Amino acid sequence: MTNKAKSPDRYYLTTPIYYVNARPHLGHAYSTIVCDAIARRKRAMGIDTWFLTGTDEHGQKIERSAQLAGRTPAEFATAISAEFRGLWDRLGLTYDDFIRTTEERHKRGTQHLFAALRDKGYIYKGSYTGQYCVSDEAYVDGPPGTPCPDCGRITETVSEENYFFKLSAFERKLLEFYDANPGFMGPESTRREVISFVRSGLKDLSVSRTSFSWGIPVPGDEKHVIYVWLDALANYMTALGYGSDDPADKARFEKFWPADMHLIGKEISRFHCVYWPAFLMAAGLPLPRSVRANGWLLFDQGKMSKSRGNIVRADTVQEVLGADALRYFLLREIPFGQDGSFSFDALVQRYNGDLANGYGNLVSRVVNMVHKYFGGVLPEAGAETPAEATLRESAVAAIAAFGPAFDEMNFSEALKSLWTLVGDTDGYLTANAPWKRPADRPEAEHVALQARVLATAAEAIRIVTALVYPILPESAAKVWRQLGLGEIKDAAKNSFLNEVAWGGLKAGTRFEEPAPLFPRAEKDALERMQNLEDENNRSAIEAASKQEGADKAPAPRVGSVKPPTVADTNVISVKPPTAGGPRVGSVKPPTVSEVNAESVKPPTRGGPRDGSVKPPTVTAPMVGAVNPPTVESPTAAVEAPAAAAAPEAPAAAPTSPQITIDDFVKIDLRVAQILVAERVPKADKLLRLEVDLGYEKRQILAGIAQYYEPEKLVGRKIVIVANLAPRKMRGLESNGMLLAASLPDGAPVLAGFLEDVPLGARLK
Ligand code: MSP
């Protein structure tokens, strides 16, 4: 089977649809910005383009996040979906449609697809007992307790009567398809992974669930909901009108399907390159022409993600440097397909180097001089000298290199070639110095030189601006106006990118007044961005803490409500103070310090007051930042359970820095129950625990093996720090930290309660 040939003057591209359990961050913005740049270029080439994005709103993960936030899944999904859409609008992204999987059109289309697959005999009923990763909404092979191969979280055992899709029937067909369509998926690493996954054998896939209800009902058997990935993938067609009888919908679907490109993150290639084509083959529908995977945006060495708590928001960058700066950075800095690190430092450097001092400065010099020397009217260039010929050749080379590189999604190289032209133009200006008349150069000759140099430089700028428009739309629009060319959007509508050639800027064109493009970012830009992130996290956490325990509380900033499913190390022990006399009458709890499984970190003394306790969702130093918090709030003093468990000991005046109640609420302490406890091979101190928080289960590695028999721990209710970044130990991911009192000899005593406390209850 090959992809259906489609008219080259149409182009349909999609982003992944985003889960609504987390507020948008730069990682999400990345895929959407890339699609936006492509869509703008296609349109400016006269191609009838359809750019789809949206939100993925069903599934157990969303249901649980909503529950935790005390809202219905529908309310919760609506709030977060609006955050995504609002951000795309603030960033000026030109999507043509935004689909929500909770919309009626999607429900209808997805049910239509399910029914088509069933009618064609590719869906049958069976029963499934196995492991399921709620976080990734994926089935996982292996015995109970198997961690998810993608995220490392412990899978849940599900046992259900399900509908199955005959994926096994497509093994050979998929391999043949990949062979016949070598351009179907990329980059090469994705292609290799996918092919080897399929070669290793495909099992039938469970495509319905009965254990929760937040989904699209299976047509005719409503106690089942359709598996979220089948539901989610269908969006690419339902948004066009698949499954609708309306003639307009039918026409749109006919016109744009199959998609020319699904742009996705690399971790979801299996769903897009294996399941999706198999569903389509089974339904007898044309397959997408390509799937392209972007790498991950890393921050502080980890994939930027809510669960790691290391996110940066696109708004922050936009507010300080502008949306174009963000677009430029993401496309220039990260070779598409590879992982790339994000840092404010690197961003500011690129911004100042390439935009403020590079392109921006060049435009401002030339436009200013045209105003100064020619009253704002572009002069006739006159006869070309070797210097102009060289610059023209450089422009021709940039034009030749940019398009193919961009179209192969090699944005970084495309921009590099364009910036060679920026650099050459700068050099040309400096070499010819139209602002300086040597004493021996006659006036008329100097004016001719000024005219030639400025007209030539302005033409080079026009070319850079036309080509860079899809990547720097706002700035290109400003430059276009300054060059007296009017609205670049209108030019784009007239397919101007098909006609970029040297010599388009005509003498006599009246330039507009110069206007600043990229004001240089001074030192405070970094600080401002960091402060914006901190402020945002503070308010998110405040909202979360208000929401906790108060159903009547106002709507929280929803994405922030679910405690990140992360943790750093394994045990927080509440240490008895080690020196000095008791603070008589004081209700201050002992200092909380962190006991790592493998190492015992001494508490930091006298560190900065708030620098030391950063909110869990912060961007910059995170994990170390929570180390070691001192619990000083009155609430904590009264309620800290482990304080009661701590043995009598001489108390010392706390020497750790004070924190405020705001700092304390950043630590998400929760009641959990131990379900599984076992030793970790070759690690004397470590126990592997699976704990139940009521709203989710997770794996925690705890350095308590020398003090607790694993069998005796099963069933015990404990307290964990629920919002520390995950951490790998001995190849296993630890997603939490236990609270324990530390005896003078270092032995931990796990915190617990006399009364029965529900799982997931928060300690405040
Ligand atoms: N809902 C599914 C996709 C269904 S598509 C039919 C999903 N959602 S997601 O919100 O978890 O991720 C959406 C996209 O954002 C993915 O492509 C993912 O790779 C991308 N990113 C999330 N964090 C990212 C980074 N830190 N860096 C780059 N992309 C990232 O998966």
Short mmCIF file of N, CA and C and ligand atoms in Angstrom, two decimals, residues 14-23 25-32 54-58 61-62 84 101 135-137 228-236 262-269 271-272 276 292-299 302-306 310-311 334 338-340, ligand 1:
data_model
loop_
_atom_site.label_atom_id
_atom_site.label_comp_id
_atom_site.label_asym_id
_atom_site.label_seq_id
_atom_site.Cartn_x
_atom_site.Cartn_y
_atom_site.Cartn_z
N THR A 14 -0.31 18.70 11.09
CA THR A 14 -0.91 18.61 12.43
C THR A 14 0.15 18.61 13.51
N THR A 15 -0.21 19.14 14.65
CA THR A 15 0.63 18.95 15.85
C THR A 15 0.04 17.77 16.60
N PRO A 16 0.77 17.25 17.58
CA PRO A 16 0.09 16.29 18.46
C PRO A 16 -1.00 17.06 19.20
N ILE A 17 -2.01 16.38 19.66
CA ILE A 17 -2.97 17.11 20.51
C ILE A 17 -2.50 16.92 21.95
N TYR A 18 -2.58 17.99 22.70
CA TYR A 18 -1.92 18.04 24.01
C TYR A 18 -2.83 17.55 25.12
N TYR A 19 -2.26 16.76 26.01
CA TYR A 19 -3.03 16.30 27.17
C TYR A 19 -3.38 17.50 28.03
N VAL A 20 -4.57 17.45 28.58
CA VAL A 20 -5.00 18.60 29.39
C VAL A 20 -4.75 18.36 30.88
N ASN A 21 -3.81 17.50 31.19
CA ASN A 21 -3.53 17.36 32.62
C ASN A 21 -2.42 18.31 33.06
N ALA A 22 -1.84 19.02 32.11
CA ALA A 22 -0.77 19.94 32.48
C ALA A 22 -0.90 21.21 31.68
N ARG A 23 -0.52 22.31 32.30
CA ARG A 23 -0.57 23.57 31.57
C ARG A 23 0.54 23.59 30.53
N HIS A 25 3.74 24.27 28.36
CA HIS A 25 5.08 24.78 28.62
C HIS A 25 5.84 24.84 27.30
N LEU A 26 7.10 25.22 27.39
CA LEU A 26 7.88 25.40 26.16
C LEU A 26 7.97 24.16 25.29
N GLY A 27 7.99 22.99 25.94
CA GLY A 27 8.06 21.73 25.19
C GLY A 27 6.87 21.60 24.25
N HIS A 28 5.69 21.98 24.76
CA HIS A 28 4.50 21.92 23.89
C HIS A 28 4.57 23.01 22.82
N ALA A 29 5.02 24.18 23.25
CA ALA A 29 5.06 25.30 22.31
C ALA A 29 6.00 24.97 21.14
N TYR A 30 7.04 24.21 21.43
CA TYR A 30 8.04 23.89 20.42
C TYR A 30 7.38 23.25 19.17
N SER A 31 6.64 22.14 19.39
CA SER A 31 6.02 21.46 18.24
C SER A 31 5.07 22.39 17.49
N THR A 32 4.35 23.19 18.26
CA THR A 32 3.33 24.04 17.63
C THR A 32 3.98 25.17 16.84
N GLY A 54 -4.74 21.06 18.80
CA GLY A 54 -5.88 20.82 19.69
C GLY A 54 -5.48 20.16 20.98
N THR A 55 -6.48 19.67 21.69
CA THR A 55 -6.21 19.06 23.00
C THR A 55 -6.84 17.68 23.11
N ASP A 56 -6.13 16.82 23.83
CA ASP A 56 -6.47 15.41 24.02
C ASP A 56 -7.05 15.32 25.43
N GLU A 57 -8.34 15.09 25.54
CA GLU A 57 -8.99 15.38 26.81
C GLU A 57 -9.58 14.17 27.54
N HIS A 58 -9.50 13.00 26.93
CA HIS A 58 -10.09 11.85 27.61
C HIS A 58 -9.03 11.02 28.31
N LYS A 61 -5.94 9.36 33.05
CA LYS A 61 -5.01 10.35 33.58
C LYS A 61 -5.73 11.68 33.81
N ILE A 62 -6.52 12.08 32.84
CA ILE A 62 -7.23 13.35 32.96
C ILE A 62 -8.30 13.23 34.05
N PHE A 84 -4.16 26.28 26.59
CA PHE A 84 -3.37 25.98 25.39
C PHE A 84 -3.76 26.94 24.26
N THR A 101 -11.00 16.86 21.91
CA THR A 101 -11.56 15.51 21.71
C THR A 101 -12.87 15.33 22.46
N SER A 135 -0.04 6.98 33.14
CA SER A 135 0.57 8.24 32.73
C SER A 135 0.72 8.34 31.22
N ASP A 136 1.15 7.23 30.60
CA ASP A 136 1.31 7.24 29.15
C ASP A 136 0.09 6.68 28.43
N GLU A 137 -0.90 6.25 29.19
CA GLU A 137 -2.09 5.61 28.62
C GLU A 137 -1.65 4.53 27.64
N VAL A 228 -7.88 5.58 24.67
CA VAL A 228 -7.57 6.98 24.40
C VAL A 228 -6.69 7.21 23.18
N TRP A 229 -5.82 6.27 22.87
CA TRP A 229 -4.97 6.52 21.71
C TRP A 229 -5.72 6.39 20.39
N LEU A 230 -6.68 5.47 20.36
CA LEU A 230 -7.51 5.38 19.15
C LEU A 230 -8.35 6.66 19.05
N ASP A 231 -8.89 7.07 20.17
CA ASP A 231 -9.66 8.31 20.26
C ASP A 231 -8.78 9.51 19.81
N ALA A 232 -7.58 9.58 20.37
CA ALA A 232 -6.73 10.75 20.10
C ALA A 232 -6.28 10.79 18.64
N LEU A 233 -5.82 9.65 18.13
CA LEU A 233 -5.30 9.65 16.76
C LEU A 233 -6.39 10.01 15.74
N ALA A 234 -7.61 9.62 16.08
CA ALA A 234 -8.71 9.89 15.15
C ALA A 234 -8.91 11.39 14.94
N ASN A 235 -8.39 12.22 15.86
CA ASN A 235 -8.62 13.67 15.75
C ASN A 235 -8.16 14.23 14.41
N TYR A 236 -7.10 13.61 13.87
CA TYR A 236 -6.53 14.14 12.63
C TYR A 236 -7.55 14.07 11.49
N HIS A 262 2.28 14.61 10.08
CA HIS A 262 1.98 14.67 11.50
C HIS A 262 3.31 14.99 12.17
N LEU A 263 3.37 16.12 12.83
CA LEU A 263 4.57 16.42 13.59
C LEU A 263 4.33 15.96 15.02
N ILE A 264 5.27 15.20 15.55
CA ILE A 264 5.05 14.60 16.88
C ILE A 264 6.33 14.66 17.69
N GLY A 265 6.22 14.38 18.99
CA GLY A 265 7.41 14.21 19.81
C GLY A 265 7.90 12.78 19.64
N LYS A 266 9.18 12.59 19.82
CA LYS A 266 9.74 11.27 19.48
C LYS A 266 9.16 10.12 20.30
N GLU A 267 8.69 10.43 21.52
CA GLU A 267 8.22 9.33 22.37
C GLU A 267 6.85 8.80 21.95
N ILE A 268 6.21 9.47 21.00
CA ILE A 268 4.90 8.95 20.59
C ILE A 268 4.93 8.45 19.14
N SER A 269 6.12 8.05 18.69
CA SER A 269 6.21 7.59 17.31
C SER A 269 5.55 6.22 17.12
N PHE A 271 2.85 5.12 18.39
CA PHE A 271 1.41 5.32 18.19
C PHE A 271 1.12 5.85 16.77
N HIS A 272 2.00 6.73 16.30
CA HIS A 272 1.76 7.35 15.00
C HIS A 272 2.27 6.55 13.81
N TRP A 276 -1.46 3.92 14.18
CA TRP A 276 -2.28 4.79 13.32
C TRP A 276 -2.33 4.26 11.89
N ARG A 292 6.87 13.10 11.34
CA ARG A 292 8.21 13.60 11.69
C ARG A 292 8.29 13.83 13.19
N ALA A 293 9.31 13.27 13.79
CA ALA A 293 9.42 13.38 15.25
C ALA A 293 10.44 14.44 15.65
N ASN A 294 10.00 15.33 16.53
CA ASN A 294 10.99 16.26 17.08
C ASN A 294 11.61 15.65 18.34
N GLY A 295 12.79 16.15 18.66
CA GLY A 295 13.45 15.68 19.89
C GLY A 295 12.85 16.41 21.08
N TRP A 296 13.44 16.22 22.22
CA TRP A 296 12.91 16.85 23.43
C TRP A 296 13.66 18.12 23.75
N LEU A 297 12.93 19.01 24.30
CA LEU A 297 13.52 20.21 24.83
C LEU A 297 13.91 19.89 26.27
N LEU A 298 15.17 20.01 26.54
CA LEU A 298 15.65 19.65 27.88
C LEU A 298 15.90 20.92 28.69
N PHE A 299 15.67 20.81 29.95
CA PHE A 299 15.96 21.94 30.82
C PHE A 299 16.56 21.34 32.08
N GLY A 302 17.00 17.51 32.04
CA GLY A 302 15.90 16.55 31.94
C GLY A 302 14.91 17.01 30.89
N LYS A 303 14.08 16.10 30.40
CA LYS A 303 13.03 16.50 29.46
C LYS A 303 12.14 17.49 30.20
N MET A 304 11.87 18.60 29.53
CA MET A 304 11.01 19.58 30.18
C MET A 304 9.62 18.96 30.30
N SER A 305 9.15 18.77 31.51
CA SER A 305 7.82 18.19 31.65
C SER A 305 7.27 18.51 33.01
N LYS A 306 5.96 18.50 33.09
CA LYS A 306 5.33 18.84 34.35
C LYS A 306 5.76 17.88 35.44
N ASN A 310 10.34 20.77 35.82
CA ASN A 310 11.39 21.65 35.31
C ASN A 310 10.93 22.40 34.06
N ILE A 311 9.78 22.98 34.17
CA ILE A 311 9.25 23.63 32.98
C ILE A 311 9.58 25.12 32.92
N ILE A 334 18.31 24.33 17.93
CA ILE A 334 18.15 22.88 18.04
C ILE A 334 18.02 22.26 16.66
N GLN A 338 16.68 16.34 16.97
CA GLN A 338 17.54 16.02 18.12
C GLN A 338 17.01 16.68 19.38
N ASP A 339 17.45 16.15 20.52
CA ASP A 339 17.12 16.83 21.78
C ASP A 339 17.91 18.13 21.83
N GLY A 340 17.38 19.10 22.52
CA GLY A 340 18.11 20.36 22.64
C GLY A 340 17.92 20.96 24.01
N1 MSP B 1 -1.91 13.47 23.90
C1 MSP B 1 -0.74 12.83 23.44
C2 MSP B 1 -0.59 13.02 21.95
C3 MSP B 1 -1.74 12.53 21.15
S1 MSP B 1 -1.53 12.88 19.47
C4 MSP B 1 -2.72 12.05 18.72
C5 MSP B 1 0.47 13.42 24.16
N2 MSP B 1 0.29 14.58 24.74
S2 MSP B 1 1.41 15.39 25.56
O1 MSP B 1 0.79 16.59 26.00
O2 MSP B 1 1.98 14.56 26.55
O3 MSP B 1 2.53 15.70 24.56
C6 MSP B 1 2.24 16.39 23.39
C7 MSP B 1 3.49 16.67 22.62
O4 MSP B 1 4.29 17.58 23.34
C8 MSP B 1 4.31 15.44 22.37
O5 MSP B 1 4.70 15.42 21.03
C9 MSP B 1 5.50 15.63 23.23
O6 MSP B 1 6.66 15.08 22.70
C10 MSP B 1 5.59 17.15 23.24
N3 MSP B 1 6.40 17.57 24.35
C11 MSP B 1 6.08 17.54 25.67
N4 MSP B 1 7.19 17.91 26.37
C12 MSP B 1 8.20 18.15 25.51
C13 MSP B 1 9.51 18.59 25.63
N5 MSP B 1 10.06 18.84 26.80
N6 MSP B 1 10.21 18.79 24.49
C14 MSP B 1 9.67 18.60 23.24
N7 MSP B 1 8.44 18.17 23.09
C15 MSP B 1 7.71 17.90 24.20
O7 MSP B 1 1.52 12.80 24.11
#
